[in-house]
Amino acid sequence: MSDAKEYTQPSAGERLAILRRAKTVAIVGASNNPARASYFVATYLLSSSPYEVFFVNPMADEIMGRKAYASLADLPVAPDIVDVFRKDADLPGVAREAVEAGAQTLWLQLGSSNAEAAEIASQAGLNVVMDRCIKIEHARFHGGLHLAGFNTGVVSAKRQVISR
């Protein structure tokens, strides 16, 4: 019998709370290539969110004119959210780095989920969000998805959805 806890995706209200509490986001696997999802997400977070964004990529010195850090351990602050754009095999290692860096949330992008990484992070007390895009979630909760051509399903004159 395993001690592994079954992963439960945070509810929409919990994801909103995670996004509202956060002040810093570290993008692991950030890229200077505009064709990459990490570039698109970074562009959105820098232009449409209140977060201080840090880029982590050991192969780059600079991304979008900002310093790129070789690892989470090199960041000048403990990131509130570690948003990960890495292949599945790398995710447990990134989860360990996120724990060591003092992160509060491990966020794995759309199409990315890994039970081992989730267990490492959740056992250390981190929130874990998997298979969700931080850009889509942020825009959804703040009424900005229409700008990217997505239907939010929310009809409102206000720019924010209140937590339930």
Tab-separated table of C-alpha atoms in Angstrom:
chain	number	residue	atom	x	y	z
A	1	MET	CA	0.000	0.000	0.000
A	2	SER	CA	1.315	3.416	-0.975
A	3	ASP	CA	1.433	6.486	1.235
A	4	ALA	CA	0.871	8.619	-1.839
A	5	LYS	CA	-2.089	10.938	-1.547
A	6	GLU	CA	-4.355	11.170	-4.509
A	7	TYR	CA	-4.020	14.527	-6.206
A	8	THR	CA	-7.055	16.764	-6.226
A	9	GLN	CA	-7.070	19.759	-8.537
A	10	PRO	CA	-7.746	22.981	-6.631
A	11	SER	CA	-11.244	24.311	-7.245
A	12	ALA	CA	-11.764	27.471	-9.280
A	13	GLY	CA	-12.108	29.432	-6.041
A	14	GLU	CA	-8.880	27.954	-4.694
A	15	ARG	CA	-7.036	28.770	-7.929
A	16	LEU	CA	-8.346	32.318	-7.758
A	17	ALA	CA	-7.126	32.585	-4.151
A	18	ILE	CA	-3.689	31.304	-5.205
A	19	LEU	CA	-3.510	33.920	-7.950
A	20	ARG	CA	-4.695	36.694	-5.643
A	21	ARG	CA	-2.174	35.884	-2.889
A	22	ALA	CA	0.765	35.686	-5.276
A	23	LYS	CA	3.122	38.579	-5.848
A	24	THR	CA	5.902	36.758	-7.681
A	25	VAL	CA	5.918	34.154	-10.451
A	26	ALA	CA	8.968	32.233	-11.628
A	27	ILE	CA	8.640	30.736	-15.100
A	28	VAL	CA	10.790	27.621	-15.321
A	29	GLY	CA	11.559	26.821	-18.934
A	30	ALA	CA	11.033	30.402	-20.063
A	31	SER	CA	12.023	31.037	-23.671
A	32	ASN	CA	12.951	33.933	-25.933
A	33	ASN	CA	11.205	32.156	-28.807
A	34	PRO	CA	7.876	33.901	-29.554
A	35	ALA	CA	6.501	30.617	-30.903
A	36	ARG	CA	6.790	28.963	-27.463
A	37	ALA	CA	3.911	28.927	-24.994
A	38	SER	CA	6.197	30.137	-22.209
A	39	TYR	CA	6.941	33.296	-24.203
A	40	PHE	CA	3.241	33.980	-24.749
A	41	VAL	CA	2.442	33.410	-21.072
A	42	ALA	CA	5.357	35.594	-19.981
A	43	THR	CA	4.239	38.380	-22.306
A	44	TYR	CA	0.749	38.219	-20.827
A	45	LEU	CA	1.917	38.134	-17.200
A	46	LEU	CA	4.269	41.078	-17.751
A	47	SER	CA	1.632	43.192	-19.494
A	48	SER	CA	-1.629	42.192	-17.823
A	49	SER	CA	-0.911	41.047	-14.288
A	50	PRO	CA	0.484	42.614	-11.129
A	51	TYR	CA	3.117	39.901	-10.685
A	52	GLU	CA	6.844	40.349	-10.524
A	53	VAL	CA	7.970	37.780	-13.075
A	54	PHE	CA	11.292	35.928	-13.021
A	55	PHE	CA	12.645	33.760	-15.810
A	56	VAL	CA	14.461	30.509	-15.141
A	57	ASN	CA	16.412	28.936	-17.978
A	58	PRO	CA	20.013	27.725	-17.566
A	59	MET	CA	20.583	28.137	-21.320
A	60	ALA	CA	19.747	31.859	-21.445
A	61	ASP	CA	21.292	34.947	-19.896
A	62	GLU	CA	18.388	37.207	-20.767
A	63	ILE	CA	14.766	36.738	-21.840
A	64	MET	CA	12.627	39.644	-23.034
A	65	GLY	CA	15.330	42.022	-21.859
A	66	ARG	CA	15.242	40.625	-18.315
A	67	LYS	CA	17.793	38.536	-16.493
A	68	ALA	CA	17.312	34.785	-16.798
A	69	TYR	CA	18.331	32.719	-13.797
A	70	ALA	CA	19.965	29.316	-14.075
A	71	SER	CA	17.794	27.785	-11.345
A	72	LEU	CA	15.136	28.608	-8.785
A	73	ALA	CA	17.885	28.697	-6.140
A	74	ASP	CA	19.434	31.675	-7.943
A	75	LEU	CA	16.331	33.887	-7.709
A	76	PRO	CA	16.599	36.975	-5.477
A	77	VAL	CA	13.245	36.105	-3.840
A	78	ALA	CA	11.240	33.030	-2.957
A	79	PRO	CA	8.673	32.813	-5.760
A	80	ASP	CA	5.039	32.546	-4.768
A	81	ILE	CA	4.221	30.539	-7.887
A	82	VAL	CA	6.587	28.349	-9.883
A	83	ASP	CA	5.039	28.013	-13.348
A	84	VAL	CA	6.657	25.119	-15.192
A	85	PHE	CA	7.227	24.607	-18.925
A	86	ARG	CA	9.382	21.495	-18.867
A	87	LYS	CA	9.104	17.923	-20.092
A	88	ASP	CA	7.463	15.358	-17.837
A	89	ALA	CA	10.708	13.676	-16.759
A	90	ASP	CA	12.003	16.989	-15.379
A	91	LEU	CA	8.957	17.753	-13.229
A	92	PRO	CA	9.927	15.892	-10.010
A	93	GLY	CA	13.269	17.705	-10.005
A	94	VAL	CA	11.569	21.048	-10.557
A	95	ALA	CA	9.167	20.224	-7.703
A	96	ARG	CA	12.144	19.583	-5.398
A	97	GLU	CA	13.721	22.881	-6.481
A	98	ALA	CA	10.435	24.702	-5.858
A	99	VAL	CA	10.262	23.266	-2.341
A	100	GLU	CA	13.886	24.218	-1.635
A	101	ALA	CA	13.319	27.726	-3.033
A	102	GLY	CA	10.427	28.311	-0.632
A	103	ALA	CA	7.703	28.516	-3.266
A	104	GLN	CA	4.060	28.393	-2.242
A	105	THR	CA	2.598	26.886	-5.404
A	106	LEU	CA	3.825	24.506	-8.080
A	107	TRP	CA	1.876	25.229	-11.264
A	108	LEU	CA	2.214	22.783	-14.185
A	109	GLN	CA	0.998	24.124	-17.511
A	110	LEU	CA	-1.665	22.726	-19.811
A	111	GLY	CA	-0.857	19.179	-20.856
A	112	SER	CA	1.557	18.777	-17.976
A	113	SER	CA	0.824	16.633	-14.957
A	114	ASN	CA	3.034	14.395	-12.897
A	115	ALA	CA	1.942	12.481	-9.788
A	116	GLU	CA	5.472	12.306	-8.361
A	117	ALA	CA	5.990	16.059	-8.703
A	118	ALA	CA	2.568	16.704	-7.162
A	119	GLU	CA	3.375	14.468	-4.222
A	120	ILE	CA	6.781	16.071	-3.624
A	121	ALA	CA	5.275	19.538	-3.647
A	122	SER	CA	2.118	18.781	-1.692
A	123	GLN	CA	3.977	16.871	1.028
A	124	ALA	CA	6.118	19.981	1.513
A	125	GLY	CA	2.969	22.090	1.886
A	126	LEU	CA	2.868	23.663	-1.567
A	127	ASN	CA	-0.349	24.117	-3.506
A	128	VAL	CA	-0.252	22.131	-6.717
A	129	VAL	CA	-2.060	23.059	-9.905
A	130	MET	CA	-1.634	20.719	-12.872
A	131	ASP	CA	-2.741	20.775	-16.491
A	132	ARG	CA	-3.851	24.407	-16.261
A	133	CYS	CA	-2.447	27.494	-17.948
A	134	ILE	CA	-1.740	30.316	-15.507
A	135	LYS	CA	-2.411	32.854	-18.272
A	136	ILE	CA	-5.807	31.375	-19.089
A	137	GLU	CA	-6.725	31.087	-15.407
A	138	HIS	CA	-5.635	34.644	-14.628
A	139	ALA	CA	-7.453	36.010	-17.663
A	140	ARG	CA	-10.551	33.936	-16.913
A	141	PHE	CA	-10.815	35.303	-13.387
A	142	HIS	CA	-10.104	38.845	-14.469
A	143	GLY	CA	-12.303	38.945	-17.581
A	144	GLY	CA	-9.460	39.096	-20.058
A	145	LEU	CA	-9.912	35.953	-22.098
A	146	HIS	CA	-11.911	37.752	-24.720
A	147	LEU	CA	-8.714	39.571	-25.689
A	148	ALA	CA	-7.167	36.286	-26.750
A	149	GLY	CA	-10.244	35.053	-28.520
A	150	PHE	CA	-11.471	32.659	-25.856
A	151	ASN	CA	-14.992	32.566	-24.497
A	152	THR	CA	-14.925	33.166	-20.759
A	153	GLY	CA	-18.474	32.034	-20.200
A	154	VAL	CA	-18.806	35.021	-17.899
A	155	VAL	CA	-20.966	37.965	-18.847
A	156	SER	CA	-20.060	40.863	-16.606
A	157	ALA	CA	-19.332	44.553	-16.714
A	158	LYS	CA	-16.800	43.983	-13.941
A	159	ARG	CA	-13.249	42.827	-14.591
A	160	GLN	CA	-13.071	40.316	-11.710
A	161	VAL	CA	-15.070	37.284	-10.643
A	162	ILE	CA	-15.700	37.095	-6.915
A	163	SER	CA	-14.461	33.968	-5.157
A	164	ARG	CA	-17.093	31.415	-4.151
